[in-house]
Amino acid sequence: MSDSPSFYGSTGSGGARNRRIGAFAGVLLVAFLGVAVAKPWGGSPPGLASTATPSAPDTGVMPLSSPAVIVTEGPLPVAFTTPAPPAAWATWTGLRWRQLEPGDPLNLVTSVAPWRAGFVALGWKAVPPATPVWTSVDGTSWDPLPFNAPTTFWLGQTVLGVAQMGKGLVAITEVAQFCGEPCEPTYILPVVSWTSTDGRRWEPSMLPQSWLVEPPGMSPLVAFGPGGLVVATRGENARIATSTDGTHWQLLPESAFPGQFALNDVRATSAGYVAAGAWITNDRPSVPASLWSADGRHWAATPTVLPSPPVPGRDVGSAVTALVAGRDGFIAVGRDGAPSGSVHWWQSTDGRAWQALPTFSPLRPRTCPGDGCGLQPNGTLASDGHVLVAVAGGPAAATWLSTDGGSWRALAVTGELPIEPLVQANVLPGGILASDRSTTWFGEAITR
């Protein structure tokens, strides 16, 4: 579930499709220096990634007890139903769009993780629990999971990601204190790993707090891949913890990443992991860069610098701010540090060699109005870790599917089409959720 971001360039999540609100440590759930997993671009262009200075690592995991947090629980999300998901996205031939009513629970859903016993859905809302969870056996009937019960997540938590590992599920959460807006976090937010055999009962293991020390208000990155689970901090001196079962963890040495690499995102496919961010030198502006690992533990000593055109007349840096991962490749989303904040896309089938996508294929570029406004794609990207989706709204509403971000297949679109430019999307087993910030549409998959 951590691998389902939406990116508007305007650009996922969650990532969250990926969410974190101001009441929970004052930031979005996953902030990519301007990219949000299920939120549009932020107002500030990315510069250098934030720097975290980790403490000396502990060993093992900590004894668990529910932490003392000051929270006020909102109403529990209600159960809901959706159309039965088709056999596979590869059978999709089109989407039948409909606009959701404001009270439709589907508005809250940000990602869905399939597993051997059904599905787990994550959502986002503005009161605790900020990331509600639903489970389903058949992908049609969805039941909410209560928080703060003896065998479920604690109330003062946000769920960063959940996916199948082995025969069960693993979820990563972060404890936060509810303090209202504005909220200025001044303490370490513990990262907790949870395991479940049925999606309803969860057992926690808290990682030592000094393992994943973040700048205040920044959540760690989470990726589920062939080598297991990778959880990493952001910025320079990023720390990485790995696990193959969600219970036993290993903290990698500080030298796991090159010292001049600033981490902004990490994603996984069936072949391995890609970390992306900026390569920083003392005498030149930062440049977009990536690192590759087959197992999440051993990373390239020197990053791959992505081809990026210089900003005319400006001595500014640029960086990859987010990755969209498909089964057979990636799209990297970046921005330069100029006031215009122009967006850049790159595509790779293996996470090592990259090519620029200057026209945001298959979407068209558009220039937003006003001075100091840079080049943007006319639509948004989303992924569930297997298939990538490009969605455009407005008069030229369209949708495309891809597994590698290079070759795309157009879907027929019918029904109540999105009438405004789309800024976020999420891939579900039975279709696509898309939003223009104020209104949400669901595109039900039509199969052959």
XYZ file of C-alpha atoms in Angstrom:
448
model
C 0.000 0.000 0.000
C 2.913 2.248 0.400
C 3.529 1.917 -3.314
C 0.447 3.697 -4.517
C 1.304 7.357 -4.816
C -0.371 10.011 -6.904
C 1.701 12.725 -8.521
C 0.471 15.993 -9.925
C 2.866 18.379 -11.598
C 1.150 19.579 -10.693
C 1.604 15.709 -9.304
C 1.292 9.606 -4.955
C 0.133 7.646 -1.728
C -0.405 6.775 -0.578
C 0.799 7.144 -0.472
C -0.617 7.087 0.175
C -1.449 6.446 -1.695
C 0.226 7.540 1.213
C -1.499 10.947 4.816
C -0.543 13.131 7.592
C -2.408 16.257 8.659
C -1.406 19.315 10.650
C -2.970 17.858 13.767
C -0.604 14.913 13.489
C 2.842 16.544 13.765
C 1.902 19.352 11.420
C 2.747 17.767 8.082
C 1.309 15.549 5.376
C 1.783 11.828 5.826
C 4.442 11.651 3.117
C 6.133 14.910 2.093
C 8.422 14.674 -0.932
C 9.866 18.200 -0.824
C 6.950 19.470 -2.840
C 5.261 16.181 -3.817
C 2.544 14.653 -1.668
C 1.394 11.084 -2.011
C -2.291 11.834 -2.229
C -2.021 15.564 -2.097
C -0.955 18.002 -4.837
C 2.369 19.789 -5.009
C 3.196 22.008 -2.081
C 3.968 25.654 -2.495
C 7.771 25.546 -2.099
C 10.102 24.064 -4.700
C 12.499 21.370 -3.523
C 15.974 22.434 -2.639
C 18.356 20.204 -0.825
C 16.732 17.378 1.059
C 16.450 17.893 4.796
C 19.336 16.619 6.881
C 18.788 14.279 9.835
C 21.569 13.458 12.279
C 20.828 10.030 13.759
C 21.770 9.023 17.254
C 23.851 5.952 17.976
C 21.728 2.897 17.133
C 20.259 0.597 19.720
C 19.889 -3.127 19.182
C 16.754 -5.199 19.116
C 13.214 -3.936 19.448
C 11.635 -2.203 22.403
C 9.091 -3.701 24.827
C 5.649 -2.582 23.826
C 2.917 -0.738 25.632
C 0.378 1.673 24.211
C 1.982 5.148 24.338
C 0.407 8.036 26.185
C -0.998 10.374 23.564
C -3.493 13.183 23.852
C -6.140 12.455 21.250
C -9.819 12.865 20.682
C -11.288 10.139 18.531
C -13.551 11.162 15.683
C -16.423 9.065 14.359
C -15.365 5.640 13.101
C -15.495 5.326 9.298
C -18.496 3.310 8.191
C -18.641 0.104 6.191
C -19.227 0.440 2.469
C -19.498 -1.619 -0.719
C -17.832 -1.307 -4.114
C -18.304 -3.102 -7.427
C -16.618 -6.504 -7.521
C -13.062 -6.077 -8.801
C -12.289 -7.622 -12.186
C -9.858 -10.512 -12.467
C -6.878 -8.281 -13.276
C -6.089 -4.762 -14.480
C -4.732 -6.330 -17.694
C -8.349 -7.067 -18.688
C -9.441 -3.432 -18.354
C -10.669 -1.873 -21.600
C -12.247 1.281 -20.196
C -13.502 3.273 -17.222
C -17.066 4.302 -16.414
C -16.715 7.512 -14.355
C -19.138 8.816 -11.752
C -18.857 11.730 -9.356
C -18.914 10.749 -5.678
C -21.199 12.435 -3.198
C -19.373 14.295 -0.388
C -20.491 11.750 2.221
C -19.475 8.663 0.228
C -16.934 6.665 2.327
C -15.025 5.920 -0.875
C -13.851 9.543 -0.748
C -11.615 8.598 2.195
C -9.836 5.663 0.521
C -6.265 6.336 -0.599
C -4.941 2.854 -1.433
C -5.828 -0.835 -1.390
C -3.443 -3.748 -0.792
C -4.462 -7.200 -2.050
C -3.263 -10.242 -0.140
C -3.943 -13.985 0.008
C -7.061 -13.597 2.210
C -8.620 -10.523 0.614
C -7.849 -6.803 0.689
C -6.838 -4.063 3.117
C -7.736 -0.433 2.359
C -6.134 2.677 3.826
C -7.789 6.083 3.978
C -7.262 9.618 5.196
C -9.474 11.957 7.199
C -9.020 15.073 9.298
C -9.692 13.601 12.763
C -8.146 10.604 14.546
C -7.622 7.991 13.398
C -6.222 10.029 10.498
C -5.541 6.909 8.436
C -8.622 4.679 8.805
C -8.353 1.025 7.770
C -10.922 -1.278 6.177
C -10.685 -4.992 5.402
C -12.539 -7.055 2.818
C -12.605 -10.731 1.911
C -14.066 -10.301 -1.575
C -13.139 -6.720 -2.547
C -16.815 -5.732 -2.470
C -17.887 -5.488 1.193
C -15.561 -3.383 3.366
C -15.578 -3.339 7.184
C -13.765 -0.625 9.213
C -11.061 -1.668 11.638
C -11.497 -0.055 15.076
C -8.428 1.687 16.484
C -7.353 1.643 20.132
C -8.651 -1.879 20.772
C -6.462 -4.478 22.534
C -5.462 -6.111 19.221
C -5.505 -3.157 16.814
C -3.514 -0.001 16.106
C -3.248 2.609 18.834
C -5.423 5.664 18.403
C -2.648 8.251 18.088
C -1.062 6.726 14.988
C -0.851 7.147 11.260
C -0.449 4.062 9.084
C 2.402 4.642 6.622
C 2.060 1.408 4.632
C 0.698 -2.137 4.674
C 1.401 -5.121 2.434
C 1.559 -8.903 2.379
C 4.793 -10.507 3.561
C 4.922 -14.287 3.668
C 1.541 -15.657 4.704
C 0.444 -12.552 6.629
C 0.443 -8.773 6.601
C 2.912 -6.185 7.845
C 2.022 -2.551 8.587
C 4.268 0.352 9.525
C 2.852 3.103 11.715
C 4.124 6.217 13.412
C 2.982 7.473 16.795
C 2.139 11.167 16.957
C 0.664 13.472 19.563
C -2.579 15.198 18.644
C -2.107 18.848 19.504
C -4.416 20.739 17.158
C -3.299 23.231 14.544
C -0.705 24.558 14.366
C 1.335 21.704 15.810
C 5.088 21.932 16.291
C 6.589 18.489 17.016
C 9.585 18.654 19.335
C 10.090 14.947 20.007
C 10.977 11.740 18.187
C 7.991 9.963 16.661
C 8.363 6.210 17.304
C 8.095 3.893 14.294
C 6.123 0.719 14.996
C 5.940 -2.466 12.938
C 2.765 -4.577 13.140
C 2.068 -8.113 11.925
C -1.275 -9.816 11.310
C -2.498 -13.172 10.044
C -6.034 -12.037 9.240
C -5.979 -8.231 8.799
C -8.150 -7.725 11.890
C -5.822 -8.572 14.795
C -2.407 -6.921 14.900
C 0.718 -7.463 17.037
C 3.203 -4.559 17.443
C 6.995 -4.336 17.619
C 8.471 -0.871 18.200
C 11.770 -0.068 16.536
C 14.276 1.719 18.813
C 13.611 5.442 18.593
C 17.203 6.306 17.699
C 17.140 4.062 14.627
C 15.048 6.278 12.385
C 15.526 9.823 13.623
C 13.732 12.268 11.331
C 13.655 16.038 11.070
C 10.609 17.204 13.068
C 7.370 16.413 11.285
C 8.812 14.144 8.555
C 7.617 10.564 8.281
C 9.961 7.771 7.191
C 9.746 6.202 3.749
C 8.399 2.646 3.418
C 8.870 0.144 0.579
C 7.840 -3.517 0.315
C 9.912 -5.507 -2.178
C 11.633 -8.798 -3.053
C 14.193 -8.431 -0.243
C 11.544 -7.622 2.352
C 10.623 -4.368 4.033
C 12.729 -1.200 3.818
C 12.088 1.791 6.105
C 14.306 4.844 5.638
C 14.702 8.387 6.871
C 15.014 11.303 4.454
C 17.701 13.747 3.472
C 21.457 13.459 3.776
C 22.828 10.810 6.144
C 19.645 8.789 5.638
C 19.339 5.665 7.811
C 17.784 2.411 6.613
C 16.259 -0.454 8.577
C 15.275 -3.713 6.852
C 13.202 -6.739 7.786
C 12.030 -9.913 6.070
C 9.128 -10.576 8.434
C 8.185 -7.253 10.078
C 9.329 -8.478 13.495
C 13.112 -8.907 13.274
C 14.969 -5.804 12.078
C 18.460 -4.825 10.984
C 19.785 -1.260 10.990
C 22.181 -0.724 8.088
C 25.473 1.143 8.639
C 25.552 4.892 8.122
C 27.616 4.249 4.985
C 24.770 2.344 3.275
C 24.150 5.453 1.151
C 26.908 7.701 -0.230
C 27.472 10.715 1.999
C 26.573 13.279 -0.670
C 23.258 11.597 -1.537
C 20.073 13.167 -0.133
C 17.153 10.731 -0.094
C 13.651 11.852 -1.039
C 11.900 8.585 -1.966
C 12.395 4.824 -2.193
C 10.263 2.361 -4.151
C 10.318 -1.332 -4.997
C 9.414 -3.618 -7.878
C 9.723 -7.370 -8.288
C 13.384 -6.913 -9.307
C 14.653 -4.663 -6.512
C 14.606 -1.174 -5.026
C 15.297 2.345 -6.275
C 16.192 5.275 -4.028
C 15.921 8.761 -5.514
C 16.774 12.288 -4.482
C 19.680 14.672 -5.066
C 23.446 14.378 -5.475
C 25.032 17.278 -3.612
C 28.509 18.649 -4.198
C 30.186 21.623 -2.578
C 30.909 23.596 -5.721
C 27.875 22.898 -7.932
C 24.066 22.941 -7.611
C 22.430 19.681 -6.624
C 21.409 17.314 -9.444
C 18.674 14.630 -9.591
C 20.077 11.190 -8.830
C 19.111 7.602 -8.037
C 20.593 4.495 -6.413
C 19.767 0.851 -7.124
C 19.660 -2.194 -4.834
C 18.600 -5.755 -5.560
C 17.874 -6.592 -1.914
C 17.362 -3.259 -0.095
C 20.551 -3.769 1.944
C 23.386 -3.316 -0.537
C 23.259 -0.054 -2.495
C 25.404 1.348 -5.290
C 28.344 3.381 -4.019
C 27.893 6.033 -6.709
C 24.470 7.325 -7.802
C 23.159 7.596 -11.339
C 22.709 11.241 -12.307
C 19.483 11.740 -14.266
C 19.691 13.836 -17.449
C 18.330 17.267 -16.662
C 18.385 20.450 -18.764
C 20.006 23.455 -17.055
C 17.771 26.298 -15.943
C 18.693 29.242 -18.235
C 20.373 32.093 -16.427
C 20.007 30.499 -12.986
C 22.476 28.732 -10.760
C 19.883 26.503 -9.108
C 19.753 22.853 -8.200
C 17.184 20.186 -8.882
C 16.182 16.847 -7.373
C 13.962 13.829 -7.811
C 11.161 14.366 -5.337
C 9.147 11.176 -5.861
C 9.074 7.836 -7.658
C 6.107 6.089 -9.293
C 6.808 2.357 -9.532
C 5.259 -0.169 -11.890
C 5.932 -3.857 -12.312
C 8.484 -3.277 -15.089
C 9.798 0.222 -14.534
C 9.630 3.641 -12.905
C 8.800 7.255 -13.530
C 10.783 9.734 -11.460
C 9.170 13.090 -10.739
C 11.337 16.070 -9.941
C 11.493 19.834 -9.712
C 14.146 22.448 -10.128
C 14.853 25.083 -7.503
C 13.941 28.038 -9.695
C 11.064 30.299 -8.624
C 9.055 28.907 -11.542
C 9.222 25.420 -10.024
C 9.149 23.550 -13.332
C 8.424 19.817 -13.139
C 10.586 17.128 -14.751
C 9.833 13.470 -15.532
C 12.247 10.613 -16.224
C 11.545 6.981 -17.112
C 13.542 3.809 -16.453
C 12.876 0.114 -16.930
C 15.532 -1.010 -14.469
C 16.137 1.902 -12.079
C 19.662 2.361 -13.417
C 19.424 4.015 -16.862
C 17.024 6.958 -17.194
C 15.614 8.975 -20.070
C 13.946 12.372 -19.827
C 10.236 12.702 -20.681
C 10.080 16.411 -21.640
C 6.467 16.196 -22.841
C 5.222 14.165 -19.837
C 4.137 11.342 -22.147
C 1.367 10.221 -22.346
C 0.034 13.431 -20.777
C 0.458 16.776 -22.505
C 2.413 19.605 -20.907
C 0.637 22.709 -19.786
C 1.910 26.018 -18.479
C 0.081 27.306 -15.462
C -0.988 30.975 -15.622
C 0.835 33.835 -13.956
C 4.417 34.972 -13.508
C 6.872 32.590 -11.903
C 4.835 29.533 -12.873
C 6.704 26.658 -14.474
C 5.949 23.834 -16.860
C 3.516 21.214 -15.541
C 1.957 17.988 -16.864
C -1.715 18.182 -17.788
C -2.830 15.468 -15.390
C -1.576 13.160 -12.671
C 0.191 9.829 -12.189
C -0.694 7.005 -9.814
C 0.441 3.448 -9.183
C -0.317 0.425 -7.052
C 3.185 -0.950 -7.445
C 2.183 -3.093 -10.437
C 0.411 -0.840 -12.913
C 0.992 2.868 -13.544
C -1.935 5.100 -14.457
C -1.902 8.502 -16.143
C -5.163 10.404 -15.785
C -6.281 13.691 -17.360
C -9.508 15.562 -16.641
C -11.239 18.490 -18.258
C -12.263 18.711 -21.940
C -9.596 16.165 -22.946
C -10.337 13.631 -20.203
C -8.376 10.423 -20.798
C -6.708 7.528 -18.989
C -3.737 5.307 -19.847
C -2.177 2.181 -18.286
C 1.456 1.049 -18.251
C 3.718 -1.383 -16.407
C 6.993 0.422 -17.135
C 6.116 4.105 -17.634
C 7.323 3.991 -21.243
C 4.653 2.102 -23.205
C 1.056 3.125 -22.536
C -2.371 1.691 -23.417
C -5.337 4.050 -23.660
C -8.636 3.167 -21.980
C -12.046 4.169 -23.270
C -13.706 6.641 -20.877
C -17.464 7.042 -20.478
C -19.959 8.295 -17.928
C -19.668 11.439 -15.818
C -16.172 12.530 -16.786
C -14.007 14.682 -14.485
C -14.541 18.246 -15.678
C -11.575 19.915 -13.979
C -7.813 19.240 -14.159
C -6.967 16.302 -11.896
C -4.313 16.646 -9.204
C -4.386 13.254 -7.466
C -5.393 9.672 -8.168
C -5.300 6.221 -6.585
C -5.415 2.799 -8.225
C -7.930 0.391 -6.662
C -8.615 -3.250 -7.595
C -11.867 -2.285 -9.348
C -11.019 1.106 -10.818
C -9.453 4.501 -10.210
C -10.198 7.295 -7.745
C -9.307 10.784 -8.981
C -9.751 14.262 -7.527
C -9.382 17.921 -8.479
C -8.894 18.866 -4.776
C -12.579 19.577 -4.157
C -14.454 16.799 -5.997
C -13.732 13.079 -6.316
C -14.647 10.714 -9.155
C -14.529 6.933 -9.291
C -13.778 5.275 -12.604
C -15.196 1.739 -12.476
C -13.167 -0.671 -14.576
C -14.852 -2.078 -17.693
C -13.401 -5.407 -18.834
C -13.476 -7.303 -22.096
